[in-house]
Short mmCIF file of C-alpha atoms and ligand atoms in Angstrom, two decimals:
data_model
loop_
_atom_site.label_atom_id
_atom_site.label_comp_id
_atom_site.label_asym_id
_atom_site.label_seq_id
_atom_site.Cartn_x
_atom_site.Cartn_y
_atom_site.Cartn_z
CA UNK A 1 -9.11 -41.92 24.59
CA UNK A 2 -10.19 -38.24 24.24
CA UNK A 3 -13.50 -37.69 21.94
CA UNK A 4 -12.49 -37.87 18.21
CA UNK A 5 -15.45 -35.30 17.51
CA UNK A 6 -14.89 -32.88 14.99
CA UNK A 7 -11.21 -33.78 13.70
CA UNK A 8 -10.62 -34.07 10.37
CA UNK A 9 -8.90 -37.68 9.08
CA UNK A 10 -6.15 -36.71 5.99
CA UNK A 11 -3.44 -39.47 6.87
CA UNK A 12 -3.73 -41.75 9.69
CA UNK A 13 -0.94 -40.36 11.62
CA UNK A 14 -3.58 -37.95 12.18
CA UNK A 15 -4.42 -40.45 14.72
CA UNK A 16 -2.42 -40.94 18.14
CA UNK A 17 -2.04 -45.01 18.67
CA UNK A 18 -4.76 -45.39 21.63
CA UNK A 19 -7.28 -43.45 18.92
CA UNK A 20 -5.94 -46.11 16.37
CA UNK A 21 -6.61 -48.61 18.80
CA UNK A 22 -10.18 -47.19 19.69
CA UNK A 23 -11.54 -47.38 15.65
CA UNK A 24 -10.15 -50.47 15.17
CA UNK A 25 -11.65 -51.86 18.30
CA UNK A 26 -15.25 -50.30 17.21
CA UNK A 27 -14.75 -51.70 13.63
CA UNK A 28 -14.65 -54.89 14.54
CA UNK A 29 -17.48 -54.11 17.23
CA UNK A 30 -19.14 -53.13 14.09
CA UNK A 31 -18.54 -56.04 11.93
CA UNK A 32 -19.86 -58.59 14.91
CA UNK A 33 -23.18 -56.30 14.63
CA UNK A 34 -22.99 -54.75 18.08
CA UNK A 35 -23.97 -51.40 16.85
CA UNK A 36 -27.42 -52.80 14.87
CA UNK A 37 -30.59 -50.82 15.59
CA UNK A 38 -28.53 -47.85 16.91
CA UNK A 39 -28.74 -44.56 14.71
CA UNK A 40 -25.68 -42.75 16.42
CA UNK A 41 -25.74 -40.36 12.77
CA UNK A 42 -29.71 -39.83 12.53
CA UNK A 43 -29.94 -36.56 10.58
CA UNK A 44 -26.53 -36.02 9.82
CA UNK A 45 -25.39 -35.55 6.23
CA UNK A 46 -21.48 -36.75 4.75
CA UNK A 47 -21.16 -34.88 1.51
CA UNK A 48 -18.73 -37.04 -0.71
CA UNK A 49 -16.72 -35.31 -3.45
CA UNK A 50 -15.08 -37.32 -6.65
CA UNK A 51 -12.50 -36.28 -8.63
CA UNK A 52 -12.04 -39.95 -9.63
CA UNK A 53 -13.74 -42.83 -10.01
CA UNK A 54 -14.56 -45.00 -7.22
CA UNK A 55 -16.41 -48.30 -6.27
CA UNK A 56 -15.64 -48.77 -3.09
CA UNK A 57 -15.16 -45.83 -1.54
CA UNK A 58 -18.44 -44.52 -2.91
CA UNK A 59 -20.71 -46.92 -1.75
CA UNK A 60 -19.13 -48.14 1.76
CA UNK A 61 -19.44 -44.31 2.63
CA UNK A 62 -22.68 -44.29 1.31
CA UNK A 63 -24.12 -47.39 2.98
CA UNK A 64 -22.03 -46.81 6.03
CA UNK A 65 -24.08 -43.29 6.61
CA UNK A 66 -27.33 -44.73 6.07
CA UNK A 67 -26.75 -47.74 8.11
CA UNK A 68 -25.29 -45.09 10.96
CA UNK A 69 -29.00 -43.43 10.32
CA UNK A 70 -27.57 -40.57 8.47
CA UNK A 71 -27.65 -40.48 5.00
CA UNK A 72 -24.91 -38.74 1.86
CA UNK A 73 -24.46 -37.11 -1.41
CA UNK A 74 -22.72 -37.58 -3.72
CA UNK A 75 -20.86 -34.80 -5.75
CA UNK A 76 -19.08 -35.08 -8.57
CA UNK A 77 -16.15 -32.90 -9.92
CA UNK A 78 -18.08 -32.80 -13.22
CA UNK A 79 -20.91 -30.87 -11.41
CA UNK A 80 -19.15 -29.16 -8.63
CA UNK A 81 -15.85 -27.96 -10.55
CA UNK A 82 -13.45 -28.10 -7.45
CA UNK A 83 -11.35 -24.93 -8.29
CA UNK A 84 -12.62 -24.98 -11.77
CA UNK A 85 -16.31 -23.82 -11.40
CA UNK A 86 -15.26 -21.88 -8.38
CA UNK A 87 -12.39 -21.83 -5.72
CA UNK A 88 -11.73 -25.26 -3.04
CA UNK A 89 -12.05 -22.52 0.20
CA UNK A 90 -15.85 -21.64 -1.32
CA UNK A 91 -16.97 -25.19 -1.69
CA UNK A 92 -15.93 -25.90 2.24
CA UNK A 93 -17.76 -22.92 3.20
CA UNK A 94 -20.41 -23.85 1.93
CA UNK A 95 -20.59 -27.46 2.13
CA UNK A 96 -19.86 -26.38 5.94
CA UNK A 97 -23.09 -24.80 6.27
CA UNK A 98 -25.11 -27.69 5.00
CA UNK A 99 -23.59 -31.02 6.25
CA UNK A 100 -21.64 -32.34 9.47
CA UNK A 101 -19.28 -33.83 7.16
CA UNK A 102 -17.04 -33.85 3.84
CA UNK A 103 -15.29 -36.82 2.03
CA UNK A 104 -13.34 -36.30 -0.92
CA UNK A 105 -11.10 -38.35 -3.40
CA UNK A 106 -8.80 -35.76 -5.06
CA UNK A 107 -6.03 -35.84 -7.51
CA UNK A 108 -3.63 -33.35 -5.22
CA UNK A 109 -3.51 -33.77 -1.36
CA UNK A 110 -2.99 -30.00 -1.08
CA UNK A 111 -6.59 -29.93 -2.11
CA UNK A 112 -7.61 -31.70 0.81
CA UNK A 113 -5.74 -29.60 2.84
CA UNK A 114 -7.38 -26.58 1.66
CA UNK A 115 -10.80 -28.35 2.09
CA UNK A 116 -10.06 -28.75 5.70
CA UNK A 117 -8.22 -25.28 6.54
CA UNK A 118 -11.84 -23.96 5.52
CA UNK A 119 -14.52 -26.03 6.70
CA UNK A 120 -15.24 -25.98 10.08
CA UNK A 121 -16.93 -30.09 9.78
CA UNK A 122 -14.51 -32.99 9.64
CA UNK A 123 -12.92 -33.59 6.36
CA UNK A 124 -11.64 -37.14 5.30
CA UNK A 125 -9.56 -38.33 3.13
CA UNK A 126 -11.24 -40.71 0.40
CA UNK A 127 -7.97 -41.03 -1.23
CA UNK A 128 -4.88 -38.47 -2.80
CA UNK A 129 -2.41 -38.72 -5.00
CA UNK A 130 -0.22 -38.94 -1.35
CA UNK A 131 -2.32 -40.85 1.08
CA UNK A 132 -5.44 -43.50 1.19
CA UNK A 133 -5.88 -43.47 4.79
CA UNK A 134 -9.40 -44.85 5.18
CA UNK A 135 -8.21 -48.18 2.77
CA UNK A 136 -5.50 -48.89 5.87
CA UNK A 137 -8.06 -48.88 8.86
CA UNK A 138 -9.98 -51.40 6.78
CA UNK A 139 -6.70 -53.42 5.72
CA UNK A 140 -5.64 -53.21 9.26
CA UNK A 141 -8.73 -54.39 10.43
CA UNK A 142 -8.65 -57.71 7.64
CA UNK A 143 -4.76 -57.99 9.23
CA UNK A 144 -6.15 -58.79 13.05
CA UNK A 145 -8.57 -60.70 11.65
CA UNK A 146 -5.57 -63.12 11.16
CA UNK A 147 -3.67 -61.95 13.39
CA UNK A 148 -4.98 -59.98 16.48
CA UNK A 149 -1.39 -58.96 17.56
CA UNK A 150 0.40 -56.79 14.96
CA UNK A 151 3.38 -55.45 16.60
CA UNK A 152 6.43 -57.43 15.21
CA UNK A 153 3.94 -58.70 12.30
CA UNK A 154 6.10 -58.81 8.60
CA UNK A 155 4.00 -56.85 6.09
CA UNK A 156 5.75 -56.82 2.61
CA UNK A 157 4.37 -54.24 0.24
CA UNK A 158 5.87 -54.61 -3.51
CA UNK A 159 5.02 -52.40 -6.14
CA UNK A 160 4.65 -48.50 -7.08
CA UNK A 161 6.12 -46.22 -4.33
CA UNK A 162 2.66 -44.36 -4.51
CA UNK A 163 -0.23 -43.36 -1.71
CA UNK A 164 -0.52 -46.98 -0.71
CA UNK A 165 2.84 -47.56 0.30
CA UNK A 166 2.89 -44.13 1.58
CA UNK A 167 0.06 -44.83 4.24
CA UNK A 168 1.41 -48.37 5.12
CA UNK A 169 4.51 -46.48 6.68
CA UNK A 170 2.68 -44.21 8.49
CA UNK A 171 0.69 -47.30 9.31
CA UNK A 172 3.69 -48.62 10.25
CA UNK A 173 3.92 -45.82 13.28
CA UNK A 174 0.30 -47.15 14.29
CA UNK A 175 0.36 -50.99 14.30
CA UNK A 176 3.83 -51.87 15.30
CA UNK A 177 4.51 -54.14 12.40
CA UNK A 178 7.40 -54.75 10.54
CA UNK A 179 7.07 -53.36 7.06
CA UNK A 180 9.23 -53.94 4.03
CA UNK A 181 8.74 -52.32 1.04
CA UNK A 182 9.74 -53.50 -2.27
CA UNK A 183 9.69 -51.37 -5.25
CA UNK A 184 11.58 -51.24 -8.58
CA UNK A 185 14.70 -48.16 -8.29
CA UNK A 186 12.87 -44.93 -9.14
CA UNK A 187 9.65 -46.04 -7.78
CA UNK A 188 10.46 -45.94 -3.79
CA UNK A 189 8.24 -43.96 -1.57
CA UNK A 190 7.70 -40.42 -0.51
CA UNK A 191 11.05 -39.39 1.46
CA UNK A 192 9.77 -37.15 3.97
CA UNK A 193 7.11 -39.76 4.56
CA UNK A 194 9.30 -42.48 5.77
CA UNK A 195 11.71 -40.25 7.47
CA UNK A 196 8.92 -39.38 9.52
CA UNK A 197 7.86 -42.36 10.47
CA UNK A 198 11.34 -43.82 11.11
CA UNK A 199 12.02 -40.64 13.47
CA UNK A 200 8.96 -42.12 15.39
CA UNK A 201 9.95 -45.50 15.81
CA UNK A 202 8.42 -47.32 12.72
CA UNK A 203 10.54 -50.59 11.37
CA UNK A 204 10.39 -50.17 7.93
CA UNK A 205 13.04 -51.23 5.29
CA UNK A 206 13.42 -50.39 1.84
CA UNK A 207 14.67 -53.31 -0.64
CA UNK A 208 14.44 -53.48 -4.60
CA UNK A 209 13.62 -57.23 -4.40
CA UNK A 210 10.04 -58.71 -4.53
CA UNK A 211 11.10 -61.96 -3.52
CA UNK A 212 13.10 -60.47 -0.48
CA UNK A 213 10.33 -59.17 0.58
CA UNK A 214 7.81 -61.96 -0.14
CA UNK A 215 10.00 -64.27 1.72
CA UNK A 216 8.63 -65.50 5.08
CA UNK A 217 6.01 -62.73 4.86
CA UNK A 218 2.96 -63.11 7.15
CA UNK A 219 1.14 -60.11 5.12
CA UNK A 220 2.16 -59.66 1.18
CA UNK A 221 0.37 -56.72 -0.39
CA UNK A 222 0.22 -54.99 -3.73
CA UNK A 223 -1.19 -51.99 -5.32
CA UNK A 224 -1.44 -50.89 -9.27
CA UNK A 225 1.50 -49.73 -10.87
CA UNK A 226 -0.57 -47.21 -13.09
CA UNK A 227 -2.55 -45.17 -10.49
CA UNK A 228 -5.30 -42.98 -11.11
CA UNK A 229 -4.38 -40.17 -12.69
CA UNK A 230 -0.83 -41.60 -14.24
CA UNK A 231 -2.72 -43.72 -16.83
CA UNK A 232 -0.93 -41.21 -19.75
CA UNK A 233 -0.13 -44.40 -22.64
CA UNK A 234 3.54 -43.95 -23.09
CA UNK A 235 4.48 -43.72 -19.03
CA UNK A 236 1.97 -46.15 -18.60
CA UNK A 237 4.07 -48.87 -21.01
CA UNK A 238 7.43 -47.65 -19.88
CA UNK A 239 6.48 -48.45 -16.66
CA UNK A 240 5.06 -52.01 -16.58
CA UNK A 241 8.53 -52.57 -18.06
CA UNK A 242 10.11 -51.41 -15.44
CA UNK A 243 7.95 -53.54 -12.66
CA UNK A 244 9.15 -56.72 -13.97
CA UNK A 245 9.51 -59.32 -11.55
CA UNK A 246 7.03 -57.80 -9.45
CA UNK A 247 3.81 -59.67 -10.30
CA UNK A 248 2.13 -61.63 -7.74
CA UNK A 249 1.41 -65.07 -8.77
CA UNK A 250 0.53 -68.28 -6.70
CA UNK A 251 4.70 -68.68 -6.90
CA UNK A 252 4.98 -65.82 -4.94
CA UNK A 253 2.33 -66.46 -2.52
CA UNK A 254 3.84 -70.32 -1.71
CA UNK A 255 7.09 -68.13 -0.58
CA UNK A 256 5.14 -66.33 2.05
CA UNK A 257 4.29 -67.55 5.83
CA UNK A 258 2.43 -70.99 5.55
CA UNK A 259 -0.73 -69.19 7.76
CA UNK A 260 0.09 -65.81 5.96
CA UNK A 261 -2.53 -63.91 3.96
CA UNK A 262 -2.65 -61.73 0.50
CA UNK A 263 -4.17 -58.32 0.39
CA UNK A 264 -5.03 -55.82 -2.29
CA UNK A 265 -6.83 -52.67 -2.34
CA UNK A 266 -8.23 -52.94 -5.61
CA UNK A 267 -9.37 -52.31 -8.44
CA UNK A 268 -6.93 -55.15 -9.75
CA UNK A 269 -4.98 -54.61 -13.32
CA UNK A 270 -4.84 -58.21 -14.28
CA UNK A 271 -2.18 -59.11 -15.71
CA UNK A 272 0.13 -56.33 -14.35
CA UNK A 273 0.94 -56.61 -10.97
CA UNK A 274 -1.50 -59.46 -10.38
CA UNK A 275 -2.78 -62.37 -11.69
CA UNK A 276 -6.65 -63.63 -10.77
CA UNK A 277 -5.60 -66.87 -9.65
CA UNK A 278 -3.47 -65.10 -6.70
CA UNK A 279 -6.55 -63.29 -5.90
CA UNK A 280 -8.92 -66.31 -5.99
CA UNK A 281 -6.12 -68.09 -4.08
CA UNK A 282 -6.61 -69.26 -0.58
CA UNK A 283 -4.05 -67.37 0.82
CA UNK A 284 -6.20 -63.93 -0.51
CA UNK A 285 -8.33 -61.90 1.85
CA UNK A 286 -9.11 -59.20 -0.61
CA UNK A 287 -13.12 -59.68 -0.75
CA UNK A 288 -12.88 -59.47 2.83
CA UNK A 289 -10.46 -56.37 2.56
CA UNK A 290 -13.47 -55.41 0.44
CA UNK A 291 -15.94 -55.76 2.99
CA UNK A 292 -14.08 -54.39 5.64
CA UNK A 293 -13.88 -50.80 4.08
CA UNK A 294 -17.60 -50.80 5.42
CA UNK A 295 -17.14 -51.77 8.89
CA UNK A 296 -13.33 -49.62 9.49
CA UNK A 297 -15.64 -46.64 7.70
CA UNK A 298 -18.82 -46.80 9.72
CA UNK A 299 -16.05 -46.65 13.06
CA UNK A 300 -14.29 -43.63 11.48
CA UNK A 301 -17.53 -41.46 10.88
CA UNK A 302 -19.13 -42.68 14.52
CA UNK A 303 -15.73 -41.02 16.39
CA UNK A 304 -15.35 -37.98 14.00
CA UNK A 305 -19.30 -37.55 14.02
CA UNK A 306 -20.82 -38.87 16.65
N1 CP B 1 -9.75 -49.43 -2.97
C1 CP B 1 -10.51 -48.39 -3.36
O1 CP B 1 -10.40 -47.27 -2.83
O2 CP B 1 -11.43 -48.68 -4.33
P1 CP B 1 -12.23 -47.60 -5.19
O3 CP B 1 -11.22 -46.85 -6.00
O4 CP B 1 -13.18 -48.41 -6.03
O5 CP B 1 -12.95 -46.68 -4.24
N1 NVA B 2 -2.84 -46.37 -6.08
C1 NVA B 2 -4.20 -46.50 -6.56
C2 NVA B 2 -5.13 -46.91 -5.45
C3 NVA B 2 -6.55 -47.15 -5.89
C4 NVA B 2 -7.47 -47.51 -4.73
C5 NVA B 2 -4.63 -45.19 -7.18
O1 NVA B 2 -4.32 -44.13 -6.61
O2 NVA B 2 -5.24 -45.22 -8.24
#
């Protein structure tokens, strides 16, 4: 595998297979503590740029820098006012100038785009309204957890066609695994998306039935149906109508593999397309999703840093 130095990481097809392969490997590496007492980032700086809130993302970069010996700040779009205050190409060069690295959770991917047709330092991709790249490494890595092999694995995603299910197709391209995506007509994913990923080999079906998809599943995963950014009251109501019947319960979860496992990328909506007893069941993995965003993170910024 050829030295990830210096690429930027927007979707994770941005990744050939073997370099996949090669963060995934040094995520887990990471999680069994191989890497502790090393300082592979000493002196080097990840600016991180909001647009929206975060939990996760915010402090699994942040604690993934200073445990890599580097260290980050944090910039808000109230301070910084991306294209506001002044234009996206400014910011990267000058955020360019300053740090070895920029992370940003934006509202449209183009701005991302921008970000990284201007600064010369790696940009990543803390989530879009297309793409949360950086929440797949860590999912993939919770997958092999369970099961080491993924090629031929059946992931069902139900839920909003949105950047979640976007990145588990191109995920799909990566892993090998079987994905079926369930969504309610009108919600299905980004077009150009999947044909892309079917053009390079990806098995990935499209059904409008939860329970289809749930069936036999060794993976079931779900996402909000109100993303950031949608959260506008009428839409919002007209469309938890419309997801009805997609709600994962403990019913749902007895339909899926016997030794399968239930992943979320939270924040949860209770009560929408979850309930807490499927997340406290003991089929879930999502605090160990959770935790994993730190380990699959800490392997990203070592390859496009170190
Ligand atoms: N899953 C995820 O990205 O969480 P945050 O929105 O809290 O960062
Ligand atoms: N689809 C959700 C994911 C949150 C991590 C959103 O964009 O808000």
């Amino acid at each position: 595998v050829q030295s990830l130095k210096g690429r930027d990481f927007l979707s994770n097809l941005d990744l050939s297979p073997e370099e996949y392969r090669a963060v995934l490997d040094t995520a887990h590496a990471m999680k069994r503590g191989e890497f502790k007492g090393q300082r592979p980032l000493e002196g080097q700086t990840l600016a991180m740029i909001f647009e929206k809130p975060s939990l996760r993302t915010r402090t699994t970069f942040e604690v993934a820098m200073n445990q890599l010996g580097g260290h980050a700040v944090n910039l808000t779009n109230a301070e910084i006012g991306l294209g506001t205050r002044e234009p996206v190409r400014d910011i990267a060069l000058n955020l360019e100038r300053w740090v070895e690295g920029i992370m940003a959770r934006v509202y449209l991917h183009s701005t991302l785009e921008e970000l990284a047709r201007y600064s010369s330092k790696p940009v990543i991709n803390g989530l879009s309204d297309l793409l949360h790249p950086v929440q797949l490494m860590a999912d993939y890595q919770t997958i092999e957890e369970s099961f080491p092999d993924t090629r031929g694995l059946r992931v069902a995603y139900i839920g909003d066609g949105n950047n979640m299910a976007n990145a588990h197709i191109q995920c799909a391209v990566l892993s090998g695994a079987k994905l079926t995506i369930a969504t309610p007509r009108g919600y299905e994913p980004n077009a150009v998306i999947l044909l892309d990923a079917l053009q390079r080999g990806a098995d990935i079906t499209l059904t409008h039935d939860p329970l289809e998809a749930a069936q036999g599943a060794q993976v079931l995963y779900t996402d909000v149906w109100v993303s950031m950014g949608q959260e506008q009251e009428a839409s919002q109501r007209r469309k938890i109508k419309d997801f009805a019947g997609f709600q994962v319960t403990p019913a749902m979860l007895d339909l899926i593999a016997p030794e399968g496992i239930f992943l979320h990328c939270l924040p949860a909506h209770y009560g929408e397309e979850v309930v807490e007893e499927a997340t406290l069941h003991p089929k879930s993995r999502v605090f160990d999703q959770a935790e994993n965003r730190l380990h699959a993170q800490k392997a990203l910024l070592y390859h496009l840093l170190g």
